[in-house]
Amino acid sequence: MLKIAVSGAHGTGKTTLCEFLEQNADRELDLAICREVPRIIIETVGDPGFFKRGSNTISRQLLIFLYQMEEERKKGAGRRSLLCDRTPVDHLAYTISNHGEFRNTEEYVALRSLIAEWLATFDIIFKVPIEFQVQDDGVREGAVDFQVEIDLLIDELYAEYLVPVVVVTGSVEQRAQTIHAAIQSKLGA
């Protein structure tokens, strides 16, 4: 199975891009989408502020990692390709930002090891940088400084893990063209 992901801070257009790719995917890709897991959890618990700073807990944050693994397993079963809206690096960046003290625990060391193994399952990771101002929609926060902090943390974490990412910029269509070309190249390799 070809496993790809769209990564980046909140409000950069990842979900819109994933939805566009899903609607316009070539049939032969047999593309399944792993939706943005924090939103799935928020829908399940019925609380839009579940992961917002101030109400988020380390237990809630760690729930995202477990749910992401299961969602990827379910969505990818029997499919030719899987597109994930976020990676464990995205989730780790939010965990570090919201719960910095977690970095000093044994659990953090174990989580980083798990994430290293998990990242190896991705064939291509596309990074969507900040190109426009984030909007507070009741789920994601509109604080620009927080968005920038997360974006920088994501970049730092990929560098620490030595994981290359392909940066996609421009309109949704331009980003999708870049991703489609990379997927075709990977499938042809």
Tab-separated table of C-alpha atoms in Angstrom:
chain	number	residue	atom	x	y	z
A	1	MET	CA	0.000	0.000	0.000
A	2	LEU	CA	1.168	3.509	-0.812
A	3	LYS	CA	0.858	5.588	2.368
A	4	ILE	CA	1.086	9.354	2.122
A	5	ALA	CA	0.273	12.204	4.469
A	6	VAL	CA	-0.410	15.900	4.495
A	7	SER	CA	1.253	17.584	7.451
A	8	GLY	CA	1.419	21.079	8.918
A	9	ALA	CA	0.024	23.456	11.486
A	10	HIS	CA	-3.686	24.076	11.951
A	11	GLY	CA	-5.406	26.338	9.465
A	12	THR	CA	-3.022	25.770	6.554
A	13	GLY	CA	-5.516	24.000	4.301
A	14	LYS	CA	-4.581	20.359	4.883
A	15	THR	CA	-8.134	19.070	5.241
A	16	THR	CA	-9.356	21.053	2.242
A	17	LEU	CA	-6.457	19.628	0.229
A	18	CYS	CA	-7.201	16.055	1.357
A	19	GLU	CA	-10.852	16.449	0.428
A	20	PHE	CA	-9.897	17.834	-2.991
A	21	LEU	CA	-7.495	14.932	-3.578
A	22	GLU	CA	-10.136	12.406	-2.533
A	23	GLN	CA	-12.682	13.881	-4.962
A	24	ASN	CA	-10.194	14.050	-7.831
A	25	ALA	CA	-8.131	10.889	-7.287
A	26	ASP	CA	-7.477	8.543	-10.162
A	27	ARG	CA	-9.509	5.352	-9.779
A	28	GLU	CA	-6.442	3.146	-10.023
A	29	LEU	CA	-5.072	4.714	-6.821
A	30	ASP	CA	-7.957	3.205	-4.819
A	31	LEU	CA	-7.395	6.087	-2.401
A	32	ALA	CA	-8.697	5.916	1.156
A	33	ILE	CA	-8.639	8.968	3.415
A	34	CYS	CA	-7.688	8.971	7.080
A	35	ARG	CA	-9.517	12.062	8.313
A	36	GLU	CA	-8.058	14.517	10.819
A	37	VAL	CA	-8.271	12.454	14.003
A	38	PRO	CA	-8.692	15.297	16.525
A	39	ARG	CA	-11.840	16.348	14.648
A	40	ILE	CA	-13.159	12.774	14.722
A	41	ILE	CA	-12.638	12.657	18.483
A	42	ILE	CA	-14.261	16.081	18.904
A	43	GLU	CA	-17.293	14.879	16.919
A	44	THR	CA	-17.454	11.713	19.023
A	45	VAL	CA	-17.358	13.508	22.389
A	46	GLY	CA	-19.468	16.439	21.156
A	47	ASP	CA	-17.133	19.107	22.515
A	48	PRO	CA	-15.538	21.541	20.004
A	49	GLY	CA	-13.139	22.816	22.691
A	50	PHE	CA	-11.925	19.348	23.713
A	51	PHE	CA	-8.345	19.941	22.503
A	52	LYS	CA	-8.109	23.721	22.903
A	53	ARG	CA	-5.384	25.108	25.110
A	54	GLY	CA	-6.664	25.477	28.647
A	55	SER	CA	-8.976	22.450	28.480
A	56	ASN	CA	-6.613	19.959	26.852
A	57	THR	CA	-4.888	17.402	29.089
A	58	ILE	CA	-1.962	15.093	28.412
A	59	SER	CA	-4.375	12.117	28.473
A	60	ARG	CA	-6.554	13.762	25.824
A	61	GLN	CA	-3.517	14.556	23.717
A	62	LEU	CA	-2.164	10.996	23.924
A	63	LEU	CA	-5.588	9.667	22.901
A	64	ILE	CA	-4.935	11.221	19.488
A	65	PHE	CA	-1.928	8.945	18.851
A	66	LEU	CA	-3.890	5.790	19.688
A	67	TYR	CA	-6.852	6.850	17.601
A	68	GLN	CA	-4.604	7.814	14.653
A	69	MET	CA	-2.990	4.358	14.545
A	70	GLU	CA	-6.369	2.634	14.597
A	71	GLU	CA	-7.873	4.986	12.016
A	72	GLU	CA	-4.943	4.382	9.638
A	73	ARG	CA	-5.277	0.619	10.098
A	74	LYS	CA	-9.033	0.617	9.445
A	75	LYS	CA	-9.003	3.028	6.506
A	76	GLY	CA	-6.007	1.416	4.805
A	77	ALA	CA	-7.163	-2.202	5.080
A	78	GLY	CA	-7.321	-3.733	1.627
A	79	ARG	CA	-6.738	-0.416	-0.175
A	80	ARG	CA	-4.041	0.444	-2.705
A	81	SER	CA	-3.263	3.848	-1.195
A	82	LEU	CA	-3.967	5.795	1.975
A	83	LEU	CA	-3.855	9.566	2.431
A	84	CYS	CA	-3.579	10.732	6.050
A	85	ASP	CA	-4.659	14.183	7.169
A	86	ARG	CA	-1.753	14.697	9.636
A	87	THR	CA	1.106	12.551	10.906
A	88	PRO	CA	2.308	11.648	14.393
A	89	VAL	CA	4.788	14.529	14.098
A	90	ASP	CA	1.907	17.000	13.926
A	91	HIS	CA	0.410	15.486	17.065
A	92	LEU	CA	3.766	15.472	18.841
A	93	ALA	CA	4.241	19.174	18.085
A	94	TYR	CA	0.924	19.979	19.768
A	95	THR	CA	1.784	17.703	22.691
A	96	ILE	CA	5.097	19.497	23.224
A	97	SER	CA	3.529	22.922	22.879
A	98	ASN	CA	0.650	22.237	25.252
A	99	HIS	CA	2.435	19.943	27.703
A	100	GLY	CA	6.138	20.834	27.618
A	101	GLU	CA	6.751	19.050	30.917
A	102	PHE	CA	5.895	15.778	29.144
A	103	ARG	CA	9.318	15.950	27.424
A	104	ASN	CA	10.933	15.056	30.770
A	105	THR	CA	9.136	11.728	31.185
A	106	GLU	CA	9.893	8.105	30.330
A	107	GLU	CA	6.632	8.026	28.422
A	108	TYR	CA	7.915	10.746	26.093
A	109	VAL	CA	11.011	8.670	25.288
A	110	ALA	CA	8.807	5.669	24.513
A	111	LEU	CA	6.448	7.775	22.394
A	112	ARG	CA	9.340	9.208	20.361
A	113	SER	CA	10.552	5.670	19.659
A	114	LEU	CA	7.070	4.619	18.540
A	115	ILE	CA	6.814	7.666	16.301
A	116	ALA	CA	10.157	6.828	14.651
A	117	GLU	CA	8.805	3.391	13.718
A	118	TRP	CA	5.489	4.880	12.618
A	119	LEU	CA	7.103	7.498	10.377
A	120	ALA	CA	8.866	4.685	8.505
A	121	THR	CA	5.435	3.481	7.306
A	122	PHE	CA	4.899	6.634	5.208
A	123	ASP	CA	6.077	6.658	1.586
A	124	ILE	CA	5.736	10.434	1.161
A	125	ILE	CA	4.919	13.235	3.584
A	126	PHE	CA	3.745	16.553	2.169
A	127	LYS	CA	4.162	19.652	4.350
A	128	VAL	CA	1.716	22.522	3.938
A	129	PRO	CA	3.337	25.744	5.207
A	130	ILE	CA	1.522	28.789	6.524
A	131	GLU	CA	0.416	30.876	3.537
A	132	PHE	CA	-2.560	32.729	4.964
A	133	GLN	CA	-3.944	33.762	8.347
A	134	VAL	CA	-5.555	31.078	10.491
A	135	GLN	CA	-9.256	31.406	11.323
A	136	ASP	CA	-10.765	30.426	14.677
A	137	ASP	CA	-13.639	28.125	13.715
A	138	GLY	CA	-14.507	26.971	17.225
A	139	VAL	CA	-12.225	23.934	16.952
A	140	ARG	CA	-8.901	25.309	15.789
A	141	GLU	CA	-7.486	28.398	17.425
A	142	GLY	CA	-6.993	31.648	15.551
A	143	ALA	CA	-3.856	32.790	17.391
A	144	VAL	CA	-1.202	33.410	14.740
A	145	ASP	CA	1.683	33.021	17.212
A	146	PHE	CA	0.390	29.561	18.179
A	147	GLN	CA	0.092	28.540	14.521
A	148	VAL	CA	3.667	29.723	13.850
A	149	GLU	CA	4.957	27.900	16.951
A	150	ILE	CA	3.377	24.641	15.791
A	151	ASP	CA	4.686	25.090	12.239
A	152	LEU	CA	8.242	25.575	13.544
A	153	LEU	CA	7.966	22.611	15.920
A	154	ILE	CA	6.782	20.382	13.074
A	155	ASP	CA	9.783	21.411	10.960
A	156	GLU	CA	12.160	20.812	13.887
A	157	LEU	CA	10.711	17.374	14.582
A	158	TYR	CA	10.990	16.197	10.975
A	159	ALA	CA	14.616	17.361	11.025
A	160	GLU	CA	15.265	15.484	14.298
A	161	TYR	CA	13.720	12.316	12.858
A	162	LEU	CA	15.658	12.813	9.581
A	163	VAL	CA	12.397	12.479	7.646
A	164	PRO	CA	12.255	14.328	4.341
A	165	VAL	CA	9.081	16.194	3.478
A	166	VAL	CA	7.866	17.661	0.214
A	167	VAL	CA	6.628	21.224	0.692
A	168	VAL	CA	3.485	22.055	-1.286
A	169	THR	CA	2.406	25.652	-1.805
A	170	GLY	CA	-0.081	27.666	-3.796
A	171	SER	CA	-3.759	27.131	-4.461
A	172	VAL	CA	-5.502	23.869	-3.627
A	173	GLU	CA	-5.223	22.888	-7.282
A	174	GLN	CA	-1.483	23.701	-7.401
A	175	ARG	CA	-0.843	21.745	-4.202
A	176	ALA	CA	-2.871	18.814	-5.561
A	177	GLN	CA	-0.893	18.835	-8.830
A	178	THR	CA	2.392	18.646	-6.896
A	179	ILE	CA	1.082	15.758	-4.805
A	180	HIS	CA	-0.370	13.933	-7.794
A	181	ALA	CA	2.936	14.192	-9.681
A	182	ALA	CA	4.859	12.876	-6.653
A	183	ILE	CA	2.447	9.958	-6.236
A	184	GLN	CA	2.672	9.058	-9.933
A	185	SER	CA	6.454	9.214	-9.715
A	186	LYS	CA	6.469	6.985	-6.644
A	187	LEU	CA	4.129	4.466	-8.251
A	188	GLY	CA	6.224	4.447	-11.411
A	189	ALA	CA	9.449	3.880	-9.437
